[in-house]
Structures are given as C-alpha cells and as structure tokens.
Amino acid sequence: MAGTGGGRPGISPTLLYTDAKAAVEQLTNAFGFTALAVYEGDDGKVVHAELAQGDGVVMLGSRGTGSAFDRAMKGAGPAGVYVVVDEVDAHHRRAVEHGADILMPPTDQDYGGRDYMARDLEGNVWSFGTYVPGAAG
C-alpha cells in the first residue's frame, strides 16, 4: 500500500451539499471539524472546502456548480463517513448542544470500539468513534 508521506491522509471523503455554507458551519460547530480552506465562487457558493478532524480531511462543495465532479455526482444519495475521535461521549455532547440529529447514542460495539451516529443537514450519516479501521491485526 502506498503511503502519502508527511502525515497527510491517504483517503479523503468528498461530499456535495445543496447548502455547503451551512454544512461547513454544522461540521465545524457541532462536530468539531477545523476549516482548513473554504473557497467561494463569484456567486458566493462554496466551490471547495477542506475540513480536518484529527489526521483526516473531508472535502466538500456545492451542488449545481457544473464541475466534472458535480456532474458525476448527479443523482447520488447521501454518504456515510466514519471519523475517529478520542472522547466519544464529549464529542456526542457537543453535537447534541448544537442540535445535531443523533441516530444512535454512544454505544460500545462488539468489535471493540465506542461510537455514535448523527445525520447532517442534508442526510449524510456521520459516525464518530474510537475504533481505528485497519489497526487490528
């Protein structure tokens, strides 16, 4: 498996939103992401944003820009994204305080992790937990 070097993530989920500005606000305020970059077009729509959580990054933008990615994603449904966090219960409390739609409260899983699930403003399902994929074995 090829590494990325420099501690950069090797996989970055990419999502499109009807209201990408609202998505950036929710992901930073309710879920604790840090906005690394937010680029807007002349019309004020977010054409590209990069948000970090731990050593991972998610990229997002606005639907309806006409870009190649926008055209390829036409008709695509919501996505599910898993994010590793250290303090699941504290992270959950923050999300609740900001009115996030919680689908599952913090739960200990049979596979060794503790996580919870929430839905963002446009239907994507975000799981936040302690399980680190690929770390076992």
Coordinates of C-alpha atoms in Angstrom, one line a residue:
M1 CA 0.0 0.0 0.0
A2 CA 1.4 3.3 -1.0
G3 CA 1.9 5.9 1.8
T4 CA 1.2 9.6 1.4
G5 CA 4.2 10.8 3.5
G6 CA 4.2 13.9 5.6
G7 CA 1.3 12.6 7.8
R8 CA -1.3 13.6 5.1
P9 CA -4.4 11.4 4.9
G10 CA -4.4 8.9 2.1
I11 CA -8.2 8.9 1.7
S12 CA -10.5 12.0 1.8
P13 CA -14.2 11.6 1.5
T14 CA -15.7 14.2 -0.8
L15 CA -19.3 15.3 -0.4
L16 CA -21.6 17.7 -2.3
Y17 CA -24.2 19.8 -0.5
T18 CA -27.1 22.0 -1.7
D19 CA -26.1 24.5 1.0
A20 CA -22.3 23.9 1.5
K21 CA -22.0 27.0 3.7
A22 CA -24.5 25.6 6.2
A23 CA -22.6 22.2 6.0
V24 CA -19.3 23.9 6.9
E25 CA -21.0 25.7 9.8
Q26 CA -22.5 22.5 11.2
L27 CA -19.4 20.3 10.7
T28 CA -17.2 22.9 12.5
N29 CA -19.6 24.0 15.2
A30 CA -21.5 20.7 16.1
F31 CA -18.9 18.1 15.1
G32 CA -15.6 19.9 15.9
F33 CA -14.0 20.0 12.4
T34 CA -11.4 22.7 11.7
A35 CA -11.8 24.5 8.4
L36 CA -8.5 24.3 6.6
A37 CA -9.7 26.1 3.4
V38 CA -13.0 27.4 2.1
Y39 CA -13.1 28.7 -1.5
E40 CA -16.2 30.5 -2.8
G41 CA -17.2 31.3 -6.4
D42 CA -18.3 34.7 -7.6
D43 CA -21.9 33.7 -6.7
G44 CA -20.9 33.1 -3.1
K45 CA -21.3 29.3 -3.3
V46 CA -18.7 27.1 -1.7
V47 CA -16.8 25.5 -4.7
H48 CA -14.3 23.7 -2.5
A49 CA -13.7 23.3 1.2
E50 CA -11.3 21.2 3.3
L51 CA -12.2 20.3 6.9
A52 CA -9.9 18.5 9.3
Q53 CA -10.7 16.2 12.2
G54 CA -7.6 14.6 13.8
D55 CA -5.4 13.5 10.9
G56 CA -8.2 13.1 8.5
V57 CA -9.7 15.5 6.0
V58 CA -13.1 15.7 4.3
M59 CA -13.6 17.8 1.2
L60 CA -16.9 19.3 0.2
G61 CA -18.5 21.7 -2.2
S62 CA -21.8 22.9 -3.6
R63 CA -24.2 21.1 -5.8
G64 CA -25.0 22.8 -9.1
T65 CA -21.6 24.2 -10.0
G66 CA -21.4 22.3 -13.3
S67 CA -18.0 21.0 -12.5
A68 CA -17.0 17.5 -13.6
F69 CA -17.4 16.2 -10.1
D70 CA -20.8 17.8 -9.7
R71 CA -21.9 16.2 -13.0
A72 CA -20.5 12.8 -11.9
M73 CA -22.4 13.0 -8.6
K74 CA -25.7 14.0 -10.1
G75 CA -28.4 11.9 -8.5
A76 CA -26.0 10.4 -5.9
G77 CA -27.5 9.8 -2.5
P78 CA -26.2 10.7 0.9
A79 CA -23.0 9.1 2.1
G80 CA -21.7 7.6 5.3
V81 CA -18.4 8.7 6.8
Y82 CA -16.6 7.3 9.9
V83 CA -14.4 9.7 11.9
V84 CA -12.0 8.5 14.7
V85 CA -12.3 10.7 17.9
D86 CA -10.7 10.2 21.3
E87 CA -13.6 11.2 23.6
V88 CA -16.8 9.9 22.1
D89 CA -19.1 11.0 24.9
A90 CA -17.7 14.5 25.0
H91 CA -18.0 14.7 21.2
H92 CA -21.6 13.5 21.4
R93 CA -22.5 16.1 24.0
R94 CA -21.1 18.9 21.7
A95 CA -23.2 17.6 18.8
V96 CA -26.3 17.5 21.0
E97 CA -25.6 21.0 22.2
H98 CA -25.6 22.2 18.6
G99 CA -28.8 20.4 17.7
A100 CA -27.4 17.6 15.7
D101 CA -29.8 14.8 14.6
I102 CA -28.5 11.9 16.7
L103 CA -29.3 8.5 15.2
M104 CA -27.6 6.3 17.8
P105 CA -26.2 7.5 21.2
P106 CA -22.7 6.5 22.2
T107 CA -22.6 2.7 22.2
D108 CA -19.9 0.1 23.0
Q109 CA -19.6 -2.2 20.0
D110 CA -18.7 -5.9 19.9
Y111 CA -15.7 -5.2 17.7
G112 CA -14.1 -3.1 20.4
G113 CA -15.0 0.5 19.6
R114 CA -17.4 3.0 21.1
D115 CA -19.3 5.2 18.7
Y116 CA -22.4 7.2 17.9
M117 CA -24.1 8.2 14.7
A118 CA -25.6 11.5 13.6
R119 CA -27.2 12.8 10.4
D120 CA -26.1 16.2 8.9
L121 CA -28.4 18.8 7.5
E122 CA -28.5 17.1 4.1
G123 CA -28.9 13.5 5.1
N124 CA -25.3 12.2 5.2
V125 CA -24.6 9.9 8.1
W126 CA -21.6 10.6 10.3
S127 CA -20.2 8.0 12.7
F128 CA -17.8 9.2 15.4
G129 CA -15.9 6.6 17.4
T130 CA -12.8 5.2 19.0
Y131 CA -12.4 2.2 16.6
V132 CA -9.4 2.7 14.2
P133 CA -10.0 0.9 10.9
G134 CA -7.0 -1.2 9.9
A135 CA -5.3 -1.0 13.3
A136 CA -6.2 -4.6 14.3
G137 CA -4.0 -7.5 13.4

